[in-house]
Amino acid sequence: MSLSVDFMGIKLKNPVIVAASPLSGDGDMIRKAVDAGAGAVVTQTIANEVRHNVRPRIAANSLGMQNIELYSNLTLEEWEREIYHVKEKDAVVIANILAHTPSEMAYIAKKVERFGVDAIELGISIPHGEGVELLISDMQRLYNLTKMAVDSVNIPVMVKFSPNVSNLTALAKVVEKAGASAISAIDTIRSILGVDIDKAKVMLPTYGGYSGEGIRPIALATIASISQAVKIPVSGIGGIENYKNVIEYMMLGASTVQLCTSLIMNGYGRINEILVDLENWLERKGLNSLDDIRGQALSSLKSFEEISIEPYIAKVNGICKADDCSKCVKSCMYGAISIKNDIIVIDDSKCTGCGLCVSLCNKGLLYLDW
Ligand SMILES: Cc1cc2nc3c(=O)[nH]c(=O)nc-3n(C[C@H](O)[C@H](O)[C@H](O)COP(=O)(O)O)c2cc1C
Ligand code: SF4
Ligand code: SF4
């Protein structure tokens, strides 16, 4: 049994990649990620011009974080030394690069290839500063930039997607047509973390990108849509906290995953925990490789029109004495759940089969077969 995967023709010892961020902001940090067991590391976005970061630029809440970081503070030339430093360790390094025009793209792509990176990720979907997010929605510009990167180098090119677009599958097909070897998704989501109501002031001084647990459902939907639209491999990013999240992404078609916020919040030890748990899970399931689960859940994902209206209703599996929990009773909008003689009872004539109570029951006592 092995966690190794083939991604864009590159053999990775495992599918867990450290995503572009300050965690991969220089050679020393990338080496730490590699030592922690990452299958590969994507550099912080490398641009042709250095723009110094503002302060403050990161704020978190219980579901994730908003950041207004732009990109690496190191120059393109300085990255040569950093990448050399990492490649001494024989690590798989993917350079995340930002360019605004095809000629700039060719210039940066060729340079990072010469520095020795294994692949390139186009970081063209950042939701703050720069206005590059507009770029990813413009099919012709996206095609031209991707094609230029692909034609300029002999290493694989992956394009990083934002969920902040309305024509996602059409855009995915455009980058596939332009010769990209993979698509990664998602970048952060345009956000305002919150307002300090005593000071009447936003938490960070401009719109930023939201990441972490809170964005996972959006990212999963993006990955499923892209996987269904194209044949090239997909790298899932967004709110990955544990091995179960990795499996979710893979079952929706991802070949690799990328982690950022959970590593910032919990440290690199999280990588090894995920790898050990993934191995144990594969063993428990009697599977040899993650290839066996890729895309498995996609067949359960239908278009809305395909879903039939069946007379499903919720059932209690055994007996629930409610104890100190009455989540299902409180949340059933149709008043179908009550406590009678200290046990949970569902009134079949009132249950509309909405399914909410089933997803809320932490003890797994409620079910609805669909
Ligand atoms: C502080 C911070 C800085 C980031 N910097 C970059 C970056 O330089 N380039 C990039 O493509 N994505 C960047 N990202 C986005 C992440 O790579 C990733 O797409 C996003 O955070 C979602 O994954 P997560 O929920 O695991 O954090 C950054 C995210 C954070 C939180
Ligand atoms: S499935 Fe919906 S309607 Fe039926 S009991 Fe549960 S919450 Fe109420
Ligand atoms: S949500 Fe589950 S555990 Fe809580 S009262 Fe209902 S059936 Fe019992």
CSV table of C-alpha atoms and ligand atoms in Angstrom, one decimal:
chain,number,residue,atom,x,y,z
A,1,MET,CA,0.0,0.0,0.0
A,2,SER,CA,1.4,3.4,-1.0
A,3,LEU,CA,0.4,7.0,-0.8
A,4,SER,CA,2.5,8.0,-3.8
A,5,VAL,CA,0.7,9.6,-6.7
A,6,ASP,CA,1.6,10.5,-10.3
A,7,PHE,CA,0.7,14.2,-10.8
A,8,MET,CA,1.3,15.9,-14.1
A,9,GLY,CA,3.9,13.3,-14.9
A,10,ILE,CA,5.8,13.9,-11.6
A,11,LYS,CA,6.0,11.2,-9.0
A,12,LEU,CA,5.1,12.5,-5.6
A,13,LYS,CA,5.7,10.4,-2.5
A,14,ASN,CA,2.3,11.5,-1.2
A,15,PRO,CA,-0.5,13.9,-2.5
A,16,VAL,CA,-0.2,16.5,0.3
A,17,ILE,CA,1.2,19.7,-1.1
A,18,VAL,CA,1.9,22.9,0.9
A,19,ALA,CA,0.0,25.7,-0.9
A,20,ALA,CA,1.4,29.0,-2.1
A,21,SER,CA,1.6,31.3,1.0
A,22,PRO,CA,4.1,32.8,3.5
A,23,LEU,CA,4.7,29.1,4.6
A,24,SER,CA,6.6,28.7,1.3
A,25,GLY,CA,8.0,32.3,1.2
A,26,ASP,CA,11.7,31.3,1.0
A,27,GLY,CA,14.1,28.4,0.7
A,28,ASP,CA,14.3,27.8,4.5
A,29,MET,CA,10.6,27.7,4.9
A,30,ILE,CA,10.2,25.4,1.9
A,31,ARG,CA,12.8,23.0,3.4
A,32,LYS,CA,10.8,22.9,6.7
A,33,ALA,CA,7.7,21.9,4.7
A,34,VAL,CA,9.7,19.2,2.9
A,35,ASP,CA,11.1,17.9,6.2
A,36,ALA,CA,7.6,17.8,7.6
A,37,GLY,CA,6.7,15.2,4.9
A,38,ALA,CA,5.0,17.3,2.2
A,39,GLY,CA,4.8,15.5,-1.2
A,40,ALA,CA,5.6,18.9,-2.9
A,41,VAL,CA,5.6,22.6,-2.1
A,42,VAL,CA,4.2,25.5,-4.1
A,43,THR,CA,6.2,28.7,-3.6
A,44,GLN,CA,4.6,31.9,-2.5
A,45,THR,CA,3.6,33.8,-5.6
A,46,ILE,CA,6.7,35.1,-7.5
A,47,ALA,CA,6.2,38.3,-9.5
A,48,ASN,CA,8.5,40.4,-11.6
A,49,GLU,CA,8.2,43.4,-9.3
A,50,VAL,CA,8.5,43.3,-5.5
A,51,ARG,CA,5.7,45.0,-3.6
A,52,HIS,CA,6.2,45.2,0.2
A,53,ASN,CA,3.4,43.9,2.3
A,54,VAL,CA,1.1,46.1,4.3
A,55,ARG,CA,0.6,45.8,8.1
A,56,PRO,CA,-1.6,44.4,9.5
A,57,ARG,CA,-2.5,41.8,6.8
A,58,ILE,CA,-4.0,38.7,8.5
A,59,ALA,CA,-6.9,38.2,10.8
A,60,ALA,CA,-8.7,35.0,11.8
A,61,ASN,CA,-12.0,33.9,13.2
A,62,SER,CA,-13.3,30.5,14.2
A,63,LEU,CA,-13.8,29.3,10.6
A,64,GLY,CA,-10.8,30.7,8.8
A,65,MET,CA,-8.8,33.7,8.0
A,66,GLN,CA,-8.8,36.8,5.8
A,67,ASN,CA,-5.5,37.9,4.4
A,68,ILE,CA,-4.4,40.9,2.3
A,69,GLU,CA,-0.9,39.6,1.4
A,70,LEU,CA,0.1,40.3,-2.1
A,71,TYR,CA,3.0,38.1,-3.1
A,72,SER,CA,6.6,37.3,-2.3
A,73,ASN,CA,8.9,40.1,-1.1
A,74,LEU,CA,11.8,38.4,-2.8
A,75,THR,CA,12.8,39.4,-6.3
A,76,LEU,CA,12.7,36.9,-9.2
A,77,GLU,CA,16.5,36.9,-9.1
A,78,GLU,CA,16.6,36.2,-5.4
A,79,TRP,CA,14.4,33.2,-5.9
A,80,GLU,CA,17.2,31.5,-7.9
A,81,ARG,CA,19.2,31.0,-4.7
A,82,GLU,CA,16.1,30.0,-2.6
A,83,ILE,CA,15.2,27.3,-5.1
A,84,TYR,CA,18.7,26.0,-5.4
A,85,HIS,CA,18.8,25.7,-1.6
A,86,VAL,CA,15.6,23.6,-1.7
A,87,LYS,CA,16.6,21.4,-4.7
A,88,GLU,CA,19.7,20.3,-2.7
A,89,LYS,CA,17.1,18.2,-0.8
A,90,ASP,CA,15.6,16.7,-3.9
A,91,ALA,CA,12.2,18.2,-3.1
A,92,VAL,CA,9.4,18.7,-5.6
A,93,VAL,CA,9.0,22.4,-6.0
A,94,ILE,CA,6.3,24.1,-8.0
A,95,ALA,CA,6.8,27.8,-8.7
A,96,ASN,CA,3.6,29.9,-8.3
A,97,ILE,CA,4.1,32.9,-10.7
A,98,LEU,CA,2.1,36.0,-11.5
A,99,ALA,CA,2.3,37.8,-14.8
A,100,HIS,CA,0.0,40.3,-16.4
A,101,THR,CA,0.9,40.0,-20.1
A,102,PRO,CA,2.0,37.0,-22.2
A,103,SER,CA,5.5,38.4,-22.7
A,104,GLU,CA,5.9,38.9,-19.0
A,105,MET,CA,4.6,35.4,-18.5
A,106,ALA,CA,7.2,33.9,-20.9
A,107,TYR,CA,10.0,35.8,-19.2
A,108,ILE,CA,9.1,34.6,-15.6
A,109,ALA,CA,8.2,31.1,-16.6
A,110,LYS,CA,11.5,30.6,-18.5
A,111,LYS,CA,13.5,32.0,-15.5
A,112,VAL,CA,11.9,29.8,-12.9
A,113,GLU,CA,12.3,26.8,-15.1
A,114,ARG,CA,16.0,27.6,-15.3
A,115,PHE,CA,16.2,27.9,-11.5
A,116,GLY,CA,15.2,24.2,-11.4
A,117,VAL,CA,11.6,24.0,-10.4
A,118,ASP,CA,9.6,20.9,-11.3
A,119,ALA,CA,6.4,22.6,-12.4
A,120,ILE,CA,4.7,26.0,-12.6
A,121,GLU,CA,1.4,27.1,-11.1
A,122,LEU,CA,-0.1,30.3,-12.5
A,123,GLY,CA,-1.2,32.4,-9.6
A,124,ILE,CA,-3.7,34.6,-11.4
A,125,SER,CA,-6.7,34.5,-9.2
A,126,ILE,CA,-5.8,36.5,-6.1
A,127,PRO,CA,-9.0,38.4,-5.0
A,128,HIS,CA,-7.3,41.6,-3.6
A,129,GLY,CA,-4.9,44.2,-4.9
A,130,GLU,CA,-3.7,44.1,-8.5
A,131,GLY,CA,-7.1,43.3,-10.0
A,132,VAL,CA,-5.8,40.1,-11.4
A,133,GLU,CA,-9.0,38.3,-10.5
A,134,LEU,CA,-10.6,40.0,-13.4
A,135,LEU,CA,-8.0,38.2,-15.5
A,136,ILE,CA,-9.2,34.7,-14.7
A,137,SER,CA,-12.7,35.5,-15.9
A,138,ASP,CA,-11.5,36.8,-19.3
A,139,MET,CA,-11.4,33.7,-21.5
A,140,GLN,CA,-9.1,35.1,-24.2
A,141,ARG,CA,-6.6,36.5,-21.7
A,142,LEU,CA,-6.6,33.3,-19.7
A,143,TYR,CA,-6.0,31.3,-22.9
A,144,ASN,CA,-3.2,33.6,-24.1
A,145,LEU,CA,-1.4,33.6,-20.7
A,146,THR,CA,-1.7,29.9,-20.2
A,147,LYS,CA,-0.6,29.1,-23.8
A,148,MET,CA,2.3,31.4,-23.5
A,149,ALA,CA,3.5,29.7,-20.2
A,150,VAL,CA,3.0,26.2,-21.7
A,151,ASP,CA,4.9,27.1,-24.9
A,152,SER,CA,7.7,28.8,-23.1
A,153,VAL,CA,8.8,25.9,-20.9
A,154,ASN,CA,9.4,22.1,-20.9
A,155,ILE,CA,7.9,21.5,-17.4
A,156,PRO,CA,4.2,21.1,-16.6
A,157,VAL,CA,2.0,24.2,-16.1
A,158,MET,CA,-0.9,24.2,-13.7
A,159,VAL,CA,-3.5,27.0,-13.5
A,160,LYS,CA,-4.8,28.1,-10.1
A,161,PHE,CA,-8.5,29.0,-10.2
A,162,SER,CA,-10.7,31.3,-8.2
A,163,PRO,CA,-14.2,30.4,-7.2
A,164,ASN,CA,-15.2,34.0,-7.9
A,165,VAL,CA,-16.2,33.4,-11.5
A,166,SER,CA,-19.5,32.6,-13.1
A,167,ASN,CA,-18.2,30.6,-16.1
A,168,LEU,CA,-16.1,28.1,-14.2
A,169,THR,CA,-16.4,25.0,-16.5
A,170,ALA,CA,-15.9,27.0,-19.6
A,171,LEU,CA,-12.7,28.6,-18.1
A,172,ALA,CA,-11.5,25.1,-17.1
A,173,LYS,CA,-11.9,23.9,-20.7
A,174,VAL,CA,-10.0,27.0,-22.0
A,175,VAL,CA,-6.9,26.2,-19.9
A,176,GLU,CA,-7.1,22.5,-20.9
A,177,LYS,CA,-7.2,23.6,-24.6
A,178,ALA,CA,-4.2,25.9,-24.0
A,179,GLY,CA,-2.2,22.9,-22.9
A,180,ALA,CA,-2.2,23.2,-19.1
A,181,SER,CA,-1.2,20.0,-17.4
A,182,ALA,CA,-3.5,20.5,-14.3
A,183,ILE,CA,-5.9,22.9,-12.6
A,184,SER,CA,-5.7,23.8,-8.9
A,185,ALA,CA,-8.6,25.3,-7.0
A,186,ILE,CA,-9.4,27.3,-5.1
A,187,ASP,CA,-7.6,30.5,-4.3
A,188,THR,CA,-9.1,32.6,-1.4
A,189,ILE,CA,-12.5,34.1,-1.6
A,190,ARG,CA,-13.1,37.9,-1.6
A,191,SER,CA,-14.1,38.8,1.9
A,192,ILE,CA,-14.4,41.2,4.9
A,193,LEU,CA,-13.8,39.1,8.0
A,194,GLY,CA,-15.9,41.4,10.2
A,195,VAL,CA,-16.5,44.8,11.7
A,196,ASP,CA,-15.4,45.9,15.2
A,197,ILE,CA,-18.7,47.4,16.2
A,198,ASP,CA,-17.3,49.4,19.1
A,199,LYS,CA,-14.7,51.2,16.8
A,200,ALA,CA,-17.0,51.0,13.7
A,201,LYS,CA,-14.0,49.7,11.8
A,202,VAL,CA,-13.4,46.7,9.6
A,203,MET,CA,-11.0,44.1,10.9
A,204,LEU,CA,-8.4,44.6,8.1
A,205,PRO,CA,-8.1,47.8,6.1
A,206,THR,CA,-9.2,46.5,2.7
A,207,TYR,CA,-11.1,43.6,1.0
A,208,GLY,CA,-9.1,40.4,1.3
A,209,GLY,CA,-9.1,36.7,0.6
A,210,TYR,CA,-10.9,34.3,3.0
A,211,SER,CA,-9.4,30.8,3.5
A,212,GLY,CA,-9.8,27.9,5.9
A,213,GLU,CA,-12.6,25.6,7.0
A,214,GLY,CA,-15.3,28.0,6.1
A,215,ILE,CA,-14.5,27.9,2.3
A,216,ARG,CA,-14.3,24.1,2.1
A,217,PRO,CA,-17.8,23.5,0.8
A,218,ILE,CA,-17.3,26.1,-1.9
A,219,ALA,CA,-13.9,24.6,-2.9
A,220,LEU,CA,-15.4,21.0,-3.0
A,221,ALA,CA,-18.1,22.2,-5.4
A,222,THR,CA,-15.5,23.9,-7.5
A,223,ILE,CA,-13.3,20.8,-7.7
A,224,ALA,CA,-16.3,18.6,-8.6
A,225,SER,CA,-17.3,20.9,-11.4
A,226,ILE,CA,-13.8,21.1,-12.8
A,227,SER,CA,-13.2,17.4,-12.5
A,228,GLN,CA,-16.4,16.8,-14.5
A,229,ALA,CA,-15.5,19.3,-17.2
A,230,VAL,CA,-11.9,18.4,-18.0
A,231,LYS,CA,-9.6,15.4,-18.3
A,232,ILE,CA,-6.4,17.0,-16.9
A,233,PRO,CA,-5.7,16.3,-13.2
A,234,VAL,CA,-7.0,18.6,-10.5
A,235,SER,CA,-5.4,19.7,-7.2
A,236,GLY,CA,-7.9,20.5,-4.4
A,237,ILE,CA,-7.4,23.4,-2.1
A,238,GLY,CA,-9.5,25.0,0.6
A,239,GLY,CA,-10.1,24.3,4.3
A,240,ILE,CA,-8.3,20.9,4.4
A,241,GLU,CA,-8.0,20.1,8.1
A,242,ASN,CA,-7.6,16.4,8.3
A,243,TYR,CA,-7.4,13.1,6.3
A,244,LYS,CA,-11.2,12.9,5.8
A,245,ASN,CA,-11.1,16.2,4.0
A,246,VAL,CA,-8.3,14.9,1.8
A,247,ILE,CA,-10.4,11.8,0.9
A,248,GLU,CA,-13.5,14.1,0.2
A,249,TYR,CA,-11.5,16.0,-2.4
A,250,MET,CA,-10.1,12.8,-3.9
A,251,MET,CA,-13.5,11.3,-4.1
A,252,LEU,CA,-14.7,14.4,-6.0
A,253,GLY,CA,-11.8,13.9,-8.6
A,254,ALA,CA,-8.7,15.5,-7.1
A,255,SER,CA,-5.3,13.8,-7.6
A,256,THR,CA,-3.5,16.0,-5.1
A,257,VAL,CA,-4.5,18.4,-2.3
A,258,GLN,CA,-2.9,21.7,-1.1
A,259,LEU,CA,-3.0,22.9,2.5
A,260,CYS,CA,-2.4,26.4,3.8
A,261,THR,CA,-4.6,27.8,6.7
A,262,SER,CA,-4.7,24.6,8.7
A,263,LEU,CA,-0.8,24.5,8.7
A,264,ILE,CA,-0.6,28.2,9.6
A,265,MET,CA,-2.9,27.6,12.6
A,266,ASN,CA,-1.7,24.1,13.7
A,267,GLY,CA,1.9,23.8,12.4
A,268,TYR,CA,3.6,21.4,10.1
A,269,GLY,CA,3.0,18.4,12.4
A,270,ARG,CA,-0.5,18.4,10.8
A,271,ILE,CA,1.0,17.0,7.6
A,272,ASN,CA,2.3,13.8,9.3
A,273,GLU,CA,-0.9,13.3,11.2
A,274,ILE,CA,-2.8,13.4,7.9
A,275,LEU,CA,-0.4,11.0,6.2
A,276,VAL,CA,-0.5,8.5,9.0
A,277,ASP,CA,-4.4,8.7,9.1
A,278,LEU,CA,-4.6,8.3,5.4
A,279,GLU,CA,-2.4,5.2,5.5
A,280,ASN,CA,-4.5,3.7,8.3
A,281,TRP,CA,-7.7,4.5,6.4
A,282,LEU,CA,-6.5,2.8,3.2
A,283,GLU,CA,-5.4,-0.2,5.2
A,284,ARG,CA,-8.8,-0.4,7.0
A,285,LYS,CA,-10.6,-0.3,3.7
A,286,GLY,CA,-8.2,-2.9,2.1
A,287,LEU,CA,-7.2,-0.4,-0.6
A,288,ASN,CA,-3.7,-0.3,-2.2
A,289,SER,CA,-3.6,3.3,-3.4
A,290,LEU,CA,-5.5,6.6,-3.5
A,291,ASP,CA,-6.1,6.0,-7.2
A,292,ASP,CA,-8.8,3.5,-6.1
A,293,ILE,CA,-11.0,6.3,-4.7
A,294,ARG,CA,-10.4,9.1,-7.2
A,295,GLY,CA,-13.7,10.4,-8.4
A,296,GLN,CA,-15.7,7.7,-6.6
A,297,ALA,CA,-18.3,10.2,-5.2
A,298,LEU,CA,-18.9,11.9,-8.5
A,299,SER,CA,-21.5,9.4,-9.7
A,300,SER,CA,-23.7,10.4,-6.6
A,301,LEU,CA,-23.6,14.0,-7.7
A,302,LYS,CA,-26.4,14.7,-10.1
A,303,SER,CA,-27.8,17.7,-11.9
A,304,PHE,CA,-30.8,19.1,-10.1
A,305,GLU,CA,-33.1,18.0,-12.9
A,306,GLU,CA,-32.0,14.4,-12.5
A,307,ILE,CA,-33.1,14.1,-8.9
A,308,SER,CA,-36.5,12.3,-8.4
A,309,ILE,CA,-39.0,13.3,-5.8
A,310,GLU,CA,-39.1,10.2,-3.6
A,311,PRO,CA,-41.3,9.9,-0.5
A,312,TYR,CA,-38.2,9.6,1.8
A,313,ILE,CA,-38.7,10.4,5.5
A,314,ALA,CA,-36.4,10.5,8.4
A,315,LYS,CA,-36.1,7.6,10.8
A,316,VAL,CA,-34.6,7.1,14.2
A,317,ASN,CA,-32.0,4.3,14.3
A,318,GLY,CA,-32.7,2.6,17.6
A,319,ILE,CA,-33.8,4.8,20.6
A,320,CYS,CA,-32.6,8.3,21.4
A,321,LYS,CA,-33.3,9.4,25.0
A,322,ALA,CA,-32.5,13.0,23.9
A,323,ASP,CA,-30.5,13.6,27.2
A,324,ASP,CA,-29.1,17.1,26.9
A,325,CYS,CA,-29.4,17.2,23.1
A,326,SER,CA,-32.6,18.2,21.3
A,327,LYS,CA,-31.0,19.7,18.2
A,328,CYS,CA,-33.3,17.8,15.9
A,329,VAL,CA,-36.4,18.9,17.8
A,330,LYS,CA,-35.4,22.5,17.7
A,331,SER,CA,-34.4,22.6,14.1
A,332,CYS,CA,-37.3,20.7,12.4
A,333,MET,CA,-39.1,23.5,10.7
A,334,TYR,CA,-42.1,21.2,10.2
A,335,GLY,CA,-42.6,20.3,13.8
A,336,ALA,CA,-42.2,16.6,12.9
A,337,ILE,CA,-39.8,15.7,15.8
A,338,SER,CA,-40.8,15.7,19.5
A,339,ILE,CA,-39.9,14.1,22.7
A,340,LYS,CA,-42.5,11.6,24.0
A,341,ASN,CA,-41.9,9.6,27.2
A,342,ASP,CA,-38.3,10.9,27.1
A,343,ILE,CA,-37.5,9.5,23.7
A,344,ILE,CA,-37.2,11.1,20.3
A,345,VAL,CA,-40.2,10.4,18.0
A,346,ILE,CA,-40.7,11.4,14.4
A,347,ASP,CA,-44.3,12.0,13.1
A,348,ASP,CA,-44.2,10.4,9.6
A,349,SER,CA,-47.2,12.5,8.5
A,350,LYS,CA,-45.4,15.8,9.2
A,351,CYS,CA,-41.9,14.8,8.0
A,352,THR,CA,-41.2,16.3,4.6
A,353,GLY,CA,-37.9,14.5,4.2
A,354,CYS,CA,-35.8,17.7,4.1
A,355,GLY,CA,-32.9,15.8,5.7
A,356,LEU,CA,-31.6,18.6,8.0
A,357,CYS,CA,-32.0,16.6,11.2
A,358,VAL,CA,-30.0,13.8,9.8
A,359,SER,CA,-27.0,16.0,9.1
A,360,LEU,CA,-27.2,17.7,12.5
A,361,CYS,CA,-27.3,14.5,14.6
A,362,ASN,CA,-23.8,14.1,15.9
A,363,LYS,CA,-24.6,10.6,17.2
A,364,GLY,CA,-25.7,9.4,13.8
A,365,LEU,CA,-29.0,8.2,15.2
A,366,LEU,CA,-31.1,9.7,12.4
A,367,TYR,CA,-31.2,8.5,8.8
A,368,LEU,CA,-32.9,9.0,5.6
A,369,ASP,CA,-32.1,6.5,2.8
A,370,TRP,CA,-31.7,8.2,-0.6
B,1,LIG,C1,-1.7,34.3,4.4
B,1,LIG,C2,-2.0,33.7,3.1
B,1,LIG,C3,-1.2,34.0,2.0
B,1,LIG,C4,-1.4,33.4,0.7
B,1,LIG,N1,-0.6,33.7,-0.3
B,1,LIG,C5,-0.8,33.2,-1.5
B,1,LIG,C6,0.1,33.4,-2.6
B,1,LIG,O1,1.1,34.1,-2.5
B,1,LIG,N2,-0.2,32.9,-3.8
B,1,LIG,C7,-1.4,32.1,-4.0
B,1,LIG,O2,-1.6,31.6,-5.1
B,1,LIG,N3,-2.2,31.8,-3.0
B,1,LIG,C8,-1.9,32.3,-1.8
B,1,LIG,N4,-2.8,32.0,-0.7
B,1,LIG,C9,-3.9,31.1,-0.9
B,1,LIG,C10,-3.6,29.7,-0.6
B,1,LIG,O3,-2.6,29.2,-1.4
B,1,LIG,C11,-4.9,28.8,-0.7
B,1,LIG,O4,-5.3,28.8,-2.1
B,1,LIG,C12,-6.0,29.3,0.1
B,1,LIG,O5,-5.6,29.8,1.4
B,1,LIG,C13,-7.1,28.2,0.4
B,1,LIG,O6,-6.5,27.1,1.1
B,1,LIG,P1,-6.6,26.9,2.7
B,1,LIG,O7,-8.1,27.0,3.1
B,1,LIG,O8,-6.0,25.6,3.0
B,1,LIG,O9,-5.9,28.1,3.3
B,1,LIG,C14,-2.5,32.6,0.6
B,1,LIG,C15,-3.3,32.3,1.7
B,1,LIG,C16,-3.1,32.8,2.9
B,1,LIG,C17,-3.9,32.4,4.1
B,2,SF4,S1,-36.2,15.2,7.7
B,2,SF4,FE1,-36.7,17.4,7.9
B,2,SF4,S2,-39.0,17.4,8.1
B,2,SF4,FE2,-38.3,15.3,8.5
B,2,SF4,S3,-38.0,15.2,10.7
B,2,SF4,FE3,-36.0,15.7,9.8
B,2,SF4,S4,-36.0,18.0,9.9
B,2,SF4,FE4,-38.1,17.4,10.2
B,3,SF4,S1,-30.0,15.3,17.2
B,3,SF4,FE1,-29.6,13.1,17.4
B,3,SF4,S2,-28.8,12.9,19.5
B,3,SF4,FE2,-29.8,14.9,19.4
B,3,SF4,S3,-31.8,14.5,20.2
B,3,SF4,FE3,-31.9,14.3,18.0
B,3,SF4,S4,-31.6,12.1,17.6
B,3,SF4,FE4,-30.9,12.5,19.7
